[in-house]
GROMACS .gro file of C-alpha atoms in nm:
model
  363
    1MET     CA    1   4.569  27.009  29.416
    2LYS     CA    2   4.482  26.792  29.711
    3LYS     CA    3   4.200  26.629  29.519
    4THR     CA    4   4.443  26.563  29.219
    5LYS     CA    5   4.690  26.390  29.444
    6ILE     CA    6   4.426  26.166  29.598
    7PHE     CA    7   4.291  26.067  29.242
    8ILE     CA    8   4.642  25.973  29.138
    9GLY     CA    9   4.695  25.771  29.463
   10ILE     CA   10   4.366  25.566  29.384
   11VAL     CA   11   4.467  25.498  29.026
   12CYS     CA   12   4.810  25.389  29.123
   13THR     CA   13   4.665  25.164  29.388
   14PHE     CA   14   4.429  25.015  29.129
   15PHE     CA   15   4.694  24.921  28.890
   16VAL     CA   16   4.916  24.785  29.170
   17PHE     CA   17   4.611  24.569  29.264
   18CYS     CA   18   4.542  24.462  28.900
   19PHE     CA   19   4.912  24.370  28.840
   20THR     CA   20   4.943  24.173  29.174
   21SER     CA   21   4.617  23.982  29.097
   22CYS     CA   22   4.739  23.901  28.738
   23THR     CA   23   5.076  23.788  28.867
   24LYS     CA   24   4.902  23.574  29.133
   25ASN     CA   25   4.669  23.417  28.870
   26GLU     CA   26   4.957  23.344  28.627
   27LYS     CA   27   5.156  23.183  28.914
   28LYS     CA   28   4.861  22.985  29.017
   29THR     CA   29   4.787  22.876  28.649
   30GLU     CA   30   5.164  22.765  28.623
   31GLN     CA   31   5.127  22.580  28.951
   32ASN     CA   32   4.814  22.410  28.831
   33GLU     CA   33   4.981  22.311  28.492
   34GLN     CA   34   5.284  22.172  28.669
   35LYS     CA   35   5.068  21.988  28.907
   36SER     CA   36   4.869  21.834  28.618
   37GLU     CA   37   5.195  21.746  28.447
   38ASN     CA   38   5.325  21.581  28.744
   39SER     CA   39   4.996  21.403  28.788
   40VAL     CA   40   5.029  21.265  28.423
   41LYS     CA   41   5.398  21.171  28.494
   42GLU     CA   42   5.292  20.982  28.806
   43SER     CA   43   5.017  20.803  28.617
   44ILE     CA   44   5.257  20.695  28.346
   45SER     CA   45   5.502  20.590  28.601
   46GLU     CA   46   5.230  20.388  28.791
   47ALA     CA   47   5.118  20.220  28.478
   48ALA     CA   48   5.465  20.136  28.380
   49LYS     CA   49   5.533  19.997  28.725
   50LYS     CA   50   5.216  19.798  28.719
   51SER     CA   51   5.289  19.651  28.377
   52ASP     CA   52   5.645  19.563  28.489
   53ASN     CA   53   5.508  19.377  28.789
   54ASP     CA   54   5.250  19.185  28.585
   55THR     CA   55   5.291  18.807  28.574
   56PHE     CA   56   5.093  18.563  28.352
   57VAL     CA   57   5.015  18.200  28.453
   58MET     CA   58   5.001  17.940  28.178
   59ARG     CA   59   4.839  17.624  28.282
   60ILE     CA   60   4.900  17.347  28.011
   61GLY     CA   61   4.715  17.017  28.019
   62HIS     CA   62   4.782  16.710  27.815
   63ALA     CA   63   4.682  16.335  27.831
   64GLN     CA   64   5.016  16.148  27.826
   65THR     CA   65   5.251  16.036  28.108
   66GLU     CA   66   5.546  16.220  28.256
   67SER     CA   67   5.782  15.979  28.059
   68SER     CA   68   5.637  16.068  27.722
   69PRO     CA   69   5.824  16.290  27.477
   70ARG     CA   70   5.534  16.529  27.493
   71HIS     CA   71   5.571  16.591  27.871
   72ARG     CA   72   5.947  16.596  27.853
   73SER     CA   73   5.959  16.854  27.577
   74LEU     CA   74   5.691  17.053  27.763
   75VAL     CA   75   5.934  17.066  28.059
   76LEU     CA   76   6.199  17.224  27.824
   77PHE     CA   77   5.939  17.471  27.699
   78LYS     CA   78   5.864  17.579  28.076
   79GLU     CA   79   6.222  17.628  28.142
   80GLN     CA   80   6.294  17.832  27.843
   81VAL     CA   81   5.981  18.043  27.864
   82GLU     CA   82   6.036  18.131  28.236
   83LYS     CA   83   6.405  18.208  28.190
   84ALA     CA   84   6.332  18.420  27.879
   85THR     CA   85   6.067  18.629  28.063
   86ASN     CA   86   6.237  18.650  28.390
   87GLY     CA   87   5.951  18.450  28.547
   88LYS     CA   88   5.689  18.689  28.414
   89ILE     CA   89   5.530  18.389  28.257
   90SER     CA   90   5.494  18.105  28.504
   91ILE     CA   91   5.402  17.776  28.347
   92GLU     CA   92   5.226  17.492  28.518
   93ILE     CA   93   5.202  17.138  28.334
   94TYR     CA   94   4.920  16.897  28.406
   95ALA     CA   95   4.986  16.538  28.274
   96ASN     CA   96   4.792  16.219  28.262
   97GLY     CA   97   4.459  16.385  28.164
   98SER     CA   98   4.441  16.534  28.512
   99LYS     CA   99   4.248  16.824  28.364
  100GLY     CA  100   4.025  16.601  28.162
  101ASP     CA  101   4.047  16.412  27.836
  102GLU     CA  102   4.177  16.595  27.522
  103THR     CA  103   3.826  16.687  27.413
  104GLU     CA  104   3.735  16.828  27.761
  105MET     CA  105   4.070  17.019  27.787
  106THR     CA  106   4.022  17.165  27.436
  107VAL     CA  107   3.674  17.290  27.536
  108ALA     CA  108   3.818  17.434  27.856
  109VAL     CA  109   4.076  17.639  27.659
  110SER     CA  110   3.807  17.747  27.415
  111GLU     CA  111   3.596  17.869  27.716
  112GLY     CA  112   3.902  18.043  27.865
  113LYS     CA  113   3.904  17.813  28.175
  114LEU     CA  114   4.255  17.671  28.076
  115GLU     CA  115   4.524  17.857  27.910
  116ALA     CA  116   4.662  17.568  27.692
  117VAL     CA  117   4.638  17.207  27.577
  118ARG     CA  118   4.870  17.000  27.400
  119GLY     CA  119   4.736  16.726  27.175
  120GLY     CA  120   4.402  16.892  27.144
  121ASP     CA  121   4.092  16.785  26.958
  122LEU     CA  122   4.158  16.815  26.586
  123ASP     CA  123   3.782  16.888  26.511
  124TYR     CA  124   3.845  17.253  26.570
  125VAL     CA  125   4.072  17.271  26.280
  126PRO     CA  126   3.904  17.022  26.024
  127LYS     CA  127   4.152  17.088  25.747
  128SER     CA  128   4.432  16.960  25.975
  129GLN     CA  129   4.313  16.605  25.888
  130LEU     CA  130   4.467  16.659  25.542
  131LEU     CA  131   4.812  16.591  25.712
  132GLY     CA  132   4.668  16.254  25.800
  133LEU     CA  133   4.632  16.144  25.445
  134PRO     CA  134   4.841  15.817  25.375
  135MET     CA  135   5.195  15.828  25.222
  136ILE     CA  136   5.201  16.202  25.175
  137ALA     CA  137   5.540  16.222  25.361
  138ASP     CA  138   5.834  15.979  25.299
  139SER     CA  139   6.024  16.096  25.604
  140LEU     CA  140   5.966  16.265  25.936
  141SER     CA  141   6.169  16.546  25.815
  142ASP     CA  142   5.908  16.592  25.532
  143ALA     CA  143   5.625  16.566  25.783
  144ARG     CA  144   5.778  16.834  25.997
  145LYS     CA  145   5.826  17.044  25.691
  146LEU     CA  146   5.455  17.030  25.632
  147CYS     CA  147   5.377  17.099  25.987
  148TYR     CA  148   5.593  17.423  25.982
  149SER     CA  149   5.472  17.534  25.644
  150ASP     CA  150   5.269  17.850  25.554
  151PHE     CA  151   5.000  17.614  25.420
  152VAL     CA  152   4.940  17.472  25.746
  153LYS     CA  153   4.982  17.800  25.940
  154GLU     CA  154   4.688  17.944  25.737
  155MET     CA  155   4.493  17.640  25.801
  156LEU     CA  156   4.534  17.670  26.166
  157SER     CA  157   4.364  18.006  26.185
  158GLU     CA  158   4.027  17.810  26.169
  159ALA     CA  159   4.076  17.767  26.552
  160GLU     CA  160   4.030  18.147  26.618
  161ALA     CA  161   3.658  18.121  26.551
  162SER     CA  162   3.656  17.905  26.873
  163ASN     CA  163   3.862  18.155  27.077
  164MET     CA  164   4.172  17.954  27.032
  165PHE     CA  165   4.529  18.017  26.899
  166VAL     CA  166   4.744  17.736  26.769
  167LEU     CA  167   5.088  17.801  26.912
  168ALA     CA  168   5.255  17.481  26.777
  169VAL     CA  169   5.203  17.193  26.550
  170GLY     CA  170   5.412  16.880  26.511
  171ASP     CA  171   5.369  16.511  26.438
  172ASP     CA  172   5.213  16.303  26.701
  173SER     CA  173   5.461  16.027  26.802
  174GLY     CA  174   5.594  15.981  26.436
  175PHE     CA  175   5.472  15.748  26.174
  176ARG     CA  176   5.222  15.470  26.216
  177GLN     CA  177   5.336  15.118  26.140
  178ILE     CA  178   5.132  14.790  26.079
  179THR     CA  179   5.153  14.473  26.297
  180ASN     CA  180   4.979  14.141  26.250
  181SER     CA  181   4.985  13.782  26.361
  182VAL     CA  182   4.939  13.605  26.026
  183HIS     CA  183   5.240  13.680  25.796
  184PRO     CA  184   5.498  13.939  25.719
  185ILE     CA  185   5.382  14.221  25.505
  186ARG     CA  186   5.623  14.346  25.222
  187LYS     CA  187   5.385  14.410  24.942
  188PRO     CA  188   5.032  14.547  24.902
  189SER     CA  189   4.888  14.197  24.822
  190ASP     CA  190   4.998  14.075  25.166
  191MET     CA  191   4.732  14.293  25.325
  192LYS     CA  192   4.449  14.132  25.134
  193GLY     CA  193   4.198  13.952  25.360
  194LEU     CA  194   4.349  14.074  25.690
  195LYS     CA  195   4.115  14.200  25.952
  196ILE     CA  196   4.293  14.513  26.081
  197ARG     CA  197   4.189  14.730  26.366
  198ALA     CA  198   4.177  15.095  26.268
  199PRO     CA  199   4.092  15.408  26.452
  200GLN     CA  200   3.769  15.601  26.349
  201ILE     CA  201   3.984  15.820  26.088
  202VAL     CA  202   3.837  15.810  25.738
  203ALA     CA  203   4.182  15.826  25.565
  204THR     CA  204   4.318  15.532  25.769
  205VAL     CA  205   3.998  15.320  25.702
  206ASN     CA  206   4.009  15.399  25.337
  207PHE     CA  207   4.368  15.312  25.285
  208LEU     CA  208   4.332  14.972  25.469
  209ASN     CA  209   4.034  14.892  25.256
  210GLU     CA  210   4.207  14.996  24.926
  211LEU     CA  211   4.487  14.746  25.001
  212GLY     CA  212   4.223  14.471  25.050
  213ALA     CA  213   4.236  14.451  25.408
  214SER     CA  214   3.915  14.461  25.631
  215ALA     CA  215   3.939  14.780  25.844
  216THR     CA  216   3.766  14.714  26.165
  217VAL     CA  217   3.693  14.980  26.430
  218VAL     CA  218   3.789  14.871  26.786
  219PRO     CA  219   3.828  15.096  27.101
  220PHE     CA  220   4.186  15.129  27.182
  221THR     CA  221   4.109  15.022  27.534
  222GLU     CA  222   3.987  14.685  27.401
  223LEU     CA  223   4.265  14.632  27.134
  224TYR     CA  224   4.509  14.417  27.327
  225THR     CA  225   4.220  14.178  27.417
  226ALA     CA  226   4.092  14.181  27.066
  227LEU     CA  227   4.446  14.088  26.928
  228SER     CA  228   4.500  13.811  27.181
  229GLU     CA  229   4.154  13.650  27.112
  230GLY     CA  230   4.206  13.678  26.733
  231ARG     CA  231   3.906  13.904  26.678
  232VAL     CA  232   4.126  14.122  26.462
  233ALA     CA  233   4.455  13.986  26.307
  234GLY     CA  234   4.644  14.314  26.333
  235GLN     CA  235   4.647  14.681  26.406
  236GLU     CA  236   4.840  14.994  26.303
  237ASN     CA  237   5.000  15.253  26.545
  238PRO     CA  238   5.310  15.446  26.611
  239LEU     CA  239   5.599  15.237  26.756
  240ALA     CA  240   5.577  15.407  27.079
  241LEU     CA  241   5.219  15.277  27.131
  242ILE     CA  242   5.293  14.928  27.000
  243ASP     CA  243   5.582  14.911  27.258
  244SER     CA  244   5.408  15.078  27.556
  245SER     CA  245   5.081  14.879  27.501
  246ARG     CA  246   5.272  14.556  27.480
  247PHE     CA  247   5.130  14.449  27.142
  248TYR     CA  248   5.439  14.265  27.083
  249GLU     CA  249   5.300  14.000  27.326
  250VAL     CA  250   5.006  13.930  27.081
  251GLN     CA  251   5.148  14.001  26.753
  252LYS     CA  252   5.417  13.815  26.537
  253TYR     CA  253   5.514  14.058  26.259
  254CYS     CA  254   5.565  14.436  26.247
  255THR     CA  255   5.619  14.626  25.910
  256ILE     CA  256   5.788  14.950  25.916
  257ILE     CA  257   5.600  15.131  25.647
  258ASN     CA  258   5.590  15.479  25.762
  259TYR     CA  259   5.260  15.535  25.597
  260GLN     CA  260   5.081  15.793  25.804
  261PHE     CA  261   5.121  16.057  26.069
  262PHE     CA  262   4.878  16.248  26.272
  263PRO     CA  263   4.938  16.621  26.357
  264GLU     CA  264   4.960  16.721  26.715
  265LEU     CA  265   4.825  17.069  26.799
  266MET     CA  266   4.887  17.304  27.105
  267TYR     CA  267   4.586  17.520  27.156
  268VAL     CA  268   4.614  17.842  27.365
  269SER     CA  269   4.322  18.055  27.473
  270LEU     CA  270   4.291  18.344  27.220
  271SER     CA  271   4.175  18.584  27.480
  272TRP     CA  272   4.462  18.498  27.723
  273TRP     CA  273   4.706  18.514  27.425
  274ASN     CA  274   4.582  18.868  27.318
  275SER     CA  275   4.636  18.985  27.680
  276LEU     CA  276   5.014  18.927  27.641
  277PRO     CA  277   5.279  19.188  27.552
  278LYS     CA  278   5.391  19.138  27.196
  279GLU     CA  279   5.741  19.063  27.329
  280TYR     CA  280   5.607  18.755  27.539
  281GLN     CA  281   5.412  18.636  27.236
  282ASN     CA  282   5.730  18.620  27.040
  283ILE     CA  283   5.910  18.440  27.326
  284LEU     CA  284   5.626  18.185  27.341
  285THR     CA  285   5.641  18.124  26.963
  286GLU     CA  286   6.005  18.070  26.949
  287CYS     CA  287   6.012  17.829  27.268
  288ALA     CA  288   5.717  17.644  27.120
  289ARG     CA  289   5.923  17.567  26.792
  290ALA     CA  290   6.204  17.462  27.010
  291MET     CA  291   5.980  17.251  27.214
  292MET     CA  292   5.852  17.059  26.903
  293ASP     CA  293   6.199  17.014  26.772
  294GLU     CA  294   6.288  16.853  27.103
  295ASN     CA  295   5.983  16.625  27.086
  296ALA     CA  296   6.093  16.516  26.746
  297GLN     CA  297   6.444  16.440  26.858
  298ILE     CA  298   6.325  16.236  27.137
  299THR     CA  299   6.068  16.047  26.934
  300ASP     CA  300   6.331  15.971  26.658
  301ALA     CA  301   6.582  15.835  26.919
  302GLU     CA  302   6.327  15.617  27.097
  303ASN     CA  303   6.194  15.475  26.790
  304GLU     CA  304   6.518  15.286  26.731
  305ALA     CA  305   6.495  15.170  27.092
  306TYR     CA  306   6.138  15.051  27.040
  307ILE     CA  307   6.228  14.854  26.734
  308LYS     CA  308   6.517  14.684  26.926
  309HIS     CA  309   6.273  14.589  27.209
  310ILE     CA  310   5.999  14.464  26.983
  311LYS     CA  311   6.259  14.248  26.814
  312SER     CA  312   6.386  14.111  27.142
  313ALA     CA  313   6.043  14.011  27.228
  314GLY     CA  314   6.036  13.773  26.936
  315VAL     CA  315   5.862  13.984  26.689
  316GLU     CA  316   5.986  13.968  26.327
  317VAL     CA  317   6.033  14.323  26.206
  318VAL     CA  318   6.029  14.406  25.838
  319GLU     CA  319   6.166  14.739  25.735
  320LEU     CA  320   6.050  14.815  25.378
  321SER     CA  321   6.311  14.941  25.129
  322PRO     CA  322   6.205  15.273  24.934
  323LEU     CA  323   6.118  15.055  24.642
  324GLU     CA  324   5.896  14.824  24.839
  325ARG     CA  325   5.716  15.114  25.006
  326LYS     CA  326   5.672  15.282  24.675
  327ALA     CA  327   5.442  14.993  24.563
  328PHE     CA  328   5.195  15.119  24.840
  329ILE     CA  329   5.180  15.468  24.698
  330PRO     CA  330   4.912  15.403  24.407
  331TYR     CA  331   4.664  15.280  24.686
  332ALA     CA  332   4.726  15.590  24.886
  333GLU     CA  333   4.665  15.816  24.582
  334ARG     CA  334   4.325  15.660  24.542
  335VAL     CA  335   4.240  15.770  24.897
  336TRP     CA  336   4.364  16.123  24.813
  337GLU     CA  337   4.125  16.138  24.522
  338LYS     CA  338   3.837  15.993  24.725
  339TYR     CA  339   3.911  16.258  24.988
  340VAL     CA  340   3.850  16.523  24.722
  341ASP     CA  341   3.539  16.364  24.573
  342ASP     CA  342   3.388  16.326  24.913
  343GLY     CA  343   3.438  16.710  24.978
  344PHE     CA  344   3.690  16.688  25.270
  345ALA     CA  345   3.925  16.898  25.058
  346THR     CA  346   3.969  17.063  24.729
  347LYS     CA  347   4.213  16.922  24.460
  348GLN     CA  348   4.396  17.255  24.480
  349GLU     CA  349   4.450  17.202  24.858
  350VAL     CA  350   4.581  16.853  24.816
  351LYS     CA  351   4.808  16.984  24.528
  352ASP     CA  352   4.945  17.277  24.736
  353MET     CA  353   5.016  17.038  25.036
  354LEU     CA  354   5.190  16.778  24.837
  355SER     CA  355   5.401  17.042  24.653
  356ILE     CA  356   5.574  17.121  24.974
  357VAL     CA  357   5.725  16.774  24.989
  358GLY     CA  358   5.798  16.763  24.609
  359LYS     CA  359   5.490  16.558  24.508
  360SER     CA  360   5.193  16.607  24.280
  361VAL     CA  361   4.861  16.429  24.200
  362LYS     CA  362   4.814  16.222  23.900
  363TRP     CA  363   4.429  16.249  23.835
   0.00000   0.00000   0.00000
């Protein structure tokens, strides 16, 4: 009997031990699970906190002065972006080529050494030169319609191969006009025989030559002297440059022909762009469009002032009527066709681009 009681006691003790051990293990497991869950929550919280505290610096270089429409519209861009992101994107603007010339700054953006450049080298988006074909736009609103089109947006993706994203595109200082010191230009035949300075742009040179002028390449830094010495009779440039470079001092006539505009691109480092939250990318995109609209408004307003100033300096300003300007278009169409024949673009690309502004090819 005594042995039986001892045996029962041992068995009870064993079960109590097992139950206690299991209970302890279960509690330990629960504690470990709770600890693990808390650890995950803390990690998520830390990650969120870190993300919330992240700031991004966007250094933007350009080659123009602080008084230029480009710089003034960039100041607006800075204000809008920093306000919309609560300062999470901090923008620094470097004017006057302080970060290098446009080619050097574009290379720096491509290499990730600079976040952005405005007015970058067009060679990274070769198809963008299509926008520089003569007489494709009859008004700056048409020019801007082209710049904002899906056709151009698709074209700009070429930059991604060079680690760049094109954040914005607009017209560079508006339309180009023609000045000379020989006689007023009202019709195509008035261009015949004139030696006109041209940039090294195929479309520009071809157009001037089609009109019977002699397109001559002269470095821009030597242009004022070349005009004053009579080495060239005239030149073509936007009104802003005609005024700021004081060409009115060495030219007698200015024809408002609105024959050509060049695109202005704002490149952003693609690797930097991809590091941004989607929300910030959307803010930058919206503010960049507002920036280009502001640039356009400043350019339009100042072009009127430039014309008045050039006139006051004694230059005869000829503003072509729509009918007079129309007479120059057949010469431009020859350039469009030559552009296709020389392999710079396909006929379909030219047709697609022109359709955006209600035009078509006739060959």
